[in-house]
Short mmCIF file of C-alpha atoms in Angstrom, two decimals:
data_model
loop_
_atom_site.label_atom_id
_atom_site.label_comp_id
_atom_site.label_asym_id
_atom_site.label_seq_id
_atom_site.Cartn_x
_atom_site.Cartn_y
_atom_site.Cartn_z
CA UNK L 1 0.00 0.00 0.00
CA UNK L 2 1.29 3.42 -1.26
CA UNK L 3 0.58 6.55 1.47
CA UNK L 4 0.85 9.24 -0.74
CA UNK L 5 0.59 12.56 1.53
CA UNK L 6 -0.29 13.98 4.72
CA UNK L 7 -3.70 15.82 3.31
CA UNK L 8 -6.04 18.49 4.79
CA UNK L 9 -9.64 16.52 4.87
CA UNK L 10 -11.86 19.53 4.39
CA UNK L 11 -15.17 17.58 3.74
CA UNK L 12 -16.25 17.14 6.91
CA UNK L 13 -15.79 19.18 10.33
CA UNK L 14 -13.88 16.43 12.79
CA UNK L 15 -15.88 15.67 15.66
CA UNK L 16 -14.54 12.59 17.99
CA UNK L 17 -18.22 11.09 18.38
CA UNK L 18 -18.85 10.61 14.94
CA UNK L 19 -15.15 9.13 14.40
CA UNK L 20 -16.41 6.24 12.47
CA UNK L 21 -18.14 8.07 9.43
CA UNK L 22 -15.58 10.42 9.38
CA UNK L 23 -13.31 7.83 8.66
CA UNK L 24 -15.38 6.28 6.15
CA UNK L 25 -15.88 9.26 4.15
CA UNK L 26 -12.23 10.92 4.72
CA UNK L 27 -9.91 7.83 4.47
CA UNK L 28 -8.30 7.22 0.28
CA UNK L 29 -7.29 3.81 1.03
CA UNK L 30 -9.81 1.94 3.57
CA UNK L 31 -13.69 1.97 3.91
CA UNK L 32 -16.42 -0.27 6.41
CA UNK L 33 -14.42 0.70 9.42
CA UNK L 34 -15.92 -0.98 12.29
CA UNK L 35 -17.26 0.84 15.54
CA UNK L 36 -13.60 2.36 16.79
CA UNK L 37 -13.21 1.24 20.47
CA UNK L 38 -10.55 3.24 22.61
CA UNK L 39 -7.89 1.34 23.39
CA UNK L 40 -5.64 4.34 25.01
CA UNK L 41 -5.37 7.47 26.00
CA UNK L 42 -2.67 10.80 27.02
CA UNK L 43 -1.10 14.01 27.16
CA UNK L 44 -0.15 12.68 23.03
CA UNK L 45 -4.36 11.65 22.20
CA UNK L 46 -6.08 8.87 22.27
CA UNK L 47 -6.03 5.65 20.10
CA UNK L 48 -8.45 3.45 18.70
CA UNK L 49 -8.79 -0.39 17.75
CA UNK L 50 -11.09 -0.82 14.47
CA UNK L 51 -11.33 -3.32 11.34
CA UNK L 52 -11.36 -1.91 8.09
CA UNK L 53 -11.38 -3.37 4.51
CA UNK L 54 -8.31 -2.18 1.86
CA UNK L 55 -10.11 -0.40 -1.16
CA UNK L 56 -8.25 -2.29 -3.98
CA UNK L 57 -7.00 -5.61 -2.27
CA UNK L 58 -10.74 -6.15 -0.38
CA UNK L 59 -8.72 -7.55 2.30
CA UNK L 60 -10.17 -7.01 6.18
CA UNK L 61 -7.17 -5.26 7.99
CA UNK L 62 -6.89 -4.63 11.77
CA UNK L 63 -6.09 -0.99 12.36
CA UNK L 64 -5.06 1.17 14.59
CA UNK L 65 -6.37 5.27 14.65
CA UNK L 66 -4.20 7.46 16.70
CA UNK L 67 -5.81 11.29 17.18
CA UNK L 68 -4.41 14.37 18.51
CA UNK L 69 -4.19 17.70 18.39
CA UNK L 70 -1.61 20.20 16.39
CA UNK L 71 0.02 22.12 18.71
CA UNK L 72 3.47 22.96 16.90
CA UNK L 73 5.08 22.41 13.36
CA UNK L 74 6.90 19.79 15.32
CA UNK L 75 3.31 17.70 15.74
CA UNK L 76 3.45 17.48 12.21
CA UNK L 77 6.99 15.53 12.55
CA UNK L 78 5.36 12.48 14.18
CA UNK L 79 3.81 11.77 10.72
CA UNK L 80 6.58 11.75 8.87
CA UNK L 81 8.81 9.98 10.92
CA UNK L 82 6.14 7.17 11.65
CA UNK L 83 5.69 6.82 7.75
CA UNK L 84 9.84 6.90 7.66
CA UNK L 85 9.28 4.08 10.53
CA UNK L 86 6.89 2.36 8.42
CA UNK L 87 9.02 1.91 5.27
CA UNK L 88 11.99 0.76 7.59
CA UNK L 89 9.84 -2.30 8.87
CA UNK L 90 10.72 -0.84 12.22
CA UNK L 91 7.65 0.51 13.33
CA UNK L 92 3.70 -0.79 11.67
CA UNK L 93 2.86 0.02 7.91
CA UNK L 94 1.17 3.45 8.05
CA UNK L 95 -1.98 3.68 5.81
CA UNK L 96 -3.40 6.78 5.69
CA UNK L 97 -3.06 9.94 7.49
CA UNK L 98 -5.06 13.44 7.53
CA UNK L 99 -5.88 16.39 9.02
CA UNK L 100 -9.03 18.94 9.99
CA UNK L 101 -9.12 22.74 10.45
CA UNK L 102 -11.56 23.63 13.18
CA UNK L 103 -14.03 26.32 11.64
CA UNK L 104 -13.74 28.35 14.58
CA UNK L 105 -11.56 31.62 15.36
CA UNK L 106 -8.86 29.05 17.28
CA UNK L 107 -8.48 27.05 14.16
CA UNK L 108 -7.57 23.88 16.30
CA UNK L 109 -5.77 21.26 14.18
CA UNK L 110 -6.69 17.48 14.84
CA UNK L 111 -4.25 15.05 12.77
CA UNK L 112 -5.85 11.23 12.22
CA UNK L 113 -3.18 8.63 11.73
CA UNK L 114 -4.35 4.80 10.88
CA UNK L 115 -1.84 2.37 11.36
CA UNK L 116 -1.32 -1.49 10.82
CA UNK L 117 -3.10 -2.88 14.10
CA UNK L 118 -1.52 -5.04 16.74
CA UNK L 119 -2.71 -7.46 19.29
CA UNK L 120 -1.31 -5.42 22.89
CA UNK L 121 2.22 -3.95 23.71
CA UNK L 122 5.11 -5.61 24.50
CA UNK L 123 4.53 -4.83 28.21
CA UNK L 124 1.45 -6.55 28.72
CA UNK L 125 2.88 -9.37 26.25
CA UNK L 126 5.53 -10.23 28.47
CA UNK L 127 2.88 -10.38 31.39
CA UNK L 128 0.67 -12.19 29.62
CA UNK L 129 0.51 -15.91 31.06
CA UNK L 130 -1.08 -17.29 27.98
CA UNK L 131 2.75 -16.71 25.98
CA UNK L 132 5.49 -19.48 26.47
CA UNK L 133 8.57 -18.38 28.01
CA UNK L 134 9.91 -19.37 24.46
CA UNK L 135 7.72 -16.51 22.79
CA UNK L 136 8.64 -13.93 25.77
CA UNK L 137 12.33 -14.62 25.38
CA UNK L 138 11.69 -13.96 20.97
CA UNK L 139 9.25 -10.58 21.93
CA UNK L 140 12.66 -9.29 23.79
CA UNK L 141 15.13 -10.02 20.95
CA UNK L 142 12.59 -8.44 18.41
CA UNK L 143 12.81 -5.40 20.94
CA UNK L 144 16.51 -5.56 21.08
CA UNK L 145 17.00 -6.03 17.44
CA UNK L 146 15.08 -2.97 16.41
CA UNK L 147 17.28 -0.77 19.01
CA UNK L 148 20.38 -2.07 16.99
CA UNK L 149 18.63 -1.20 13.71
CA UNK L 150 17.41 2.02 14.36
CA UNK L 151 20.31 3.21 15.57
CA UNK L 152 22.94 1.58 14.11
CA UNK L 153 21.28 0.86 10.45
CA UNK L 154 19.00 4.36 10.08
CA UNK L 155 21.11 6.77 11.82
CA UNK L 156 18.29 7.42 14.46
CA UNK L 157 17.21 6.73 18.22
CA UNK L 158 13.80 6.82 19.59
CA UNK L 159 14.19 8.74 23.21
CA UNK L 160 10.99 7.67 24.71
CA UNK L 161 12.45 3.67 24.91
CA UNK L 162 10.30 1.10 26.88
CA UNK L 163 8.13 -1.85 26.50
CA UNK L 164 4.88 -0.46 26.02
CA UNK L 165 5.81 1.80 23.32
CA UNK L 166 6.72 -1.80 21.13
CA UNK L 167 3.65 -3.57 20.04
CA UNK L 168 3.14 -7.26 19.60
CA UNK L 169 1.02 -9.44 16.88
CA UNK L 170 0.13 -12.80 18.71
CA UNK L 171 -0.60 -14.94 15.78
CA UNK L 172 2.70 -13.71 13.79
CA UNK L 173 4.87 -13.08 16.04
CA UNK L 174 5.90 -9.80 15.12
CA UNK L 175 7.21 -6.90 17.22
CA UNK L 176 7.38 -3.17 16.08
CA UNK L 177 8.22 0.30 17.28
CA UNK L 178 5.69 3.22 17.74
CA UNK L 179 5.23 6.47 19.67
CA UNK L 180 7.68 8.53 16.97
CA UNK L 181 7.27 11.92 18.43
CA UNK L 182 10.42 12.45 20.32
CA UNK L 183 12.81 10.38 17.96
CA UNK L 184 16.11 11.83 17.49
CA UNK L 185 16.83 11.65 13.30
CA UNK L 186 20.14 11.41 12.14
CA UNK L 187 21.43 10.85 15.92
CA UNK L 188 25.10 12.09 16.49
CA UNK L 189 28.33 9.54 16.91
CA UNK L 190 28.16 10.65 20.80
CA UNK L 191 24.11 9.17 21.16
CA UNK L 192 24.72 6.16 18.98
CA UNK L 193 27.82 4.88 21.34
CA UNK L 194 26.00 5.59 24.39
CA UNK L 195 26.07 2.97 26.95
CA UNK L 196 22.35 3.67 27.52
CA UNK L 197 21.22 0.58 25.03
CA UNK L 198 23.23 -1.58 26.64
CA UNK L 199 22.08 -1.01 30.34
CA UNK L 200 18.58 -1.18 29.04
CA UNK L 201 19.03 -4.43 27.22
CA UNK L 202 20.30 -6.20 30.36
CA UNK L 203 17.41 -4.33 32.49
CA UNK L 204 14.66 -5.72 30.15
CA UNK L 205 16.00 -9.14 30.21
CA UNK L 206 16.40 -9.62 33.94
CA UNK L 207 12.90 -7.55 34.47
CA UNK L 208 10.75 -10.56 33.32
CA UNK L 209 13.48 -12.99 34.68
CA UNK L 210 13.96 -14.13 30.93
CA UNK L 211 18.28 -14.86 31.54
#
């Protein structure tokens, strides 16, 4: 799936409670999204769980629909660097993304992202009672091996580092970054050497008691 740009959706005024036509009728690339149930929220939004169907391939896709608000140019970063992400297999395939202008005097800005969905994060994965030991022990190499890459492979390191900002797909066994906003592109000699990594590797691992 090709995302072409990040686009201003001016046929509808965004209002939270009717999320799910709004989606509908603003998304290029999905349709028949399912009732959106909130699956987290912060100081960055809140972020839905939905089902969708691809508009060429007719394939049923679990999705993911982070929302938040403009505040800075800098908001607008988090787009680009998850569809960077995205194209790096580091963090989920990004498949559409738009924004709304608030009518009114403030002009608030509310950016829509919809990602590839996942089953839970990698925190409550490596809780979870139903996944082996075997499985738990994979989830933390996945997590380890997308430090090295990131850092070492795409000349950038995502600040914010911990479990629950890595998500997990049960039946596939895939792990994958998100929560872009305070990565550090094209991260200096100094940041990539740092011993930081290393102490957090050996943290996770005896944190669940996995070594």
């Amino acid at each position: 799936m090709t995302l072409t740009k990040n686009y201003r959706c001016d046929k509808v005024v965004f209002e939270e409670k009717f999320l799910r036509p709004i989606l509908n009728q603003c998304s290029r690339y999905l349709q028949y999204f399912s009732e959106p149930e909130i699956i987290g929220r912060g100081t960055y939004g809140k972020v839905y769980k939905s089902m969708a169907i691809h508009k060429e391939t007719k394939k049923l896709l679990p999705v993911a629909i982070k929302v938040f608000q403009i505040l800075d140019q800098t908001d607008f970063q988090e787009v680009e660097k998850t569809y960077f992400m995205s194209n790096t297999n580091l963090g989920p395939s990004l498949y559409d993304s738009f924004f709304f202008v608030d009518p009114t005097p403030e002009q608030y800005t509310t950016q829509v992202m919809i990602m590839q969905g996942f089953d839970m994060d990698c925190s409550s994965a490596l809780q979870d009672q139903s996944i082996s030991i075997k499985d738990k022990r994979y989830i933390c190499y996945q997590m380890l091996e997308l430090l090295y890459f990131q850092v070492y492979q795409h000349d950038f390191i995502c600040v914010d580092i911990k479990p629950a900002n890595y998500v997990y797909d049960k039946n596939n066994k895939i792990v994958r970054m998100i929560d872009f906003q305070q990565c550090i592109i094209q991260a200096s000699t100094k940041i990539r050497k740092d011993f930081k990594h290393i102490v957090f590797s050996i943290s996770l691992l005896h944190l669940y008691n996995l070594v």
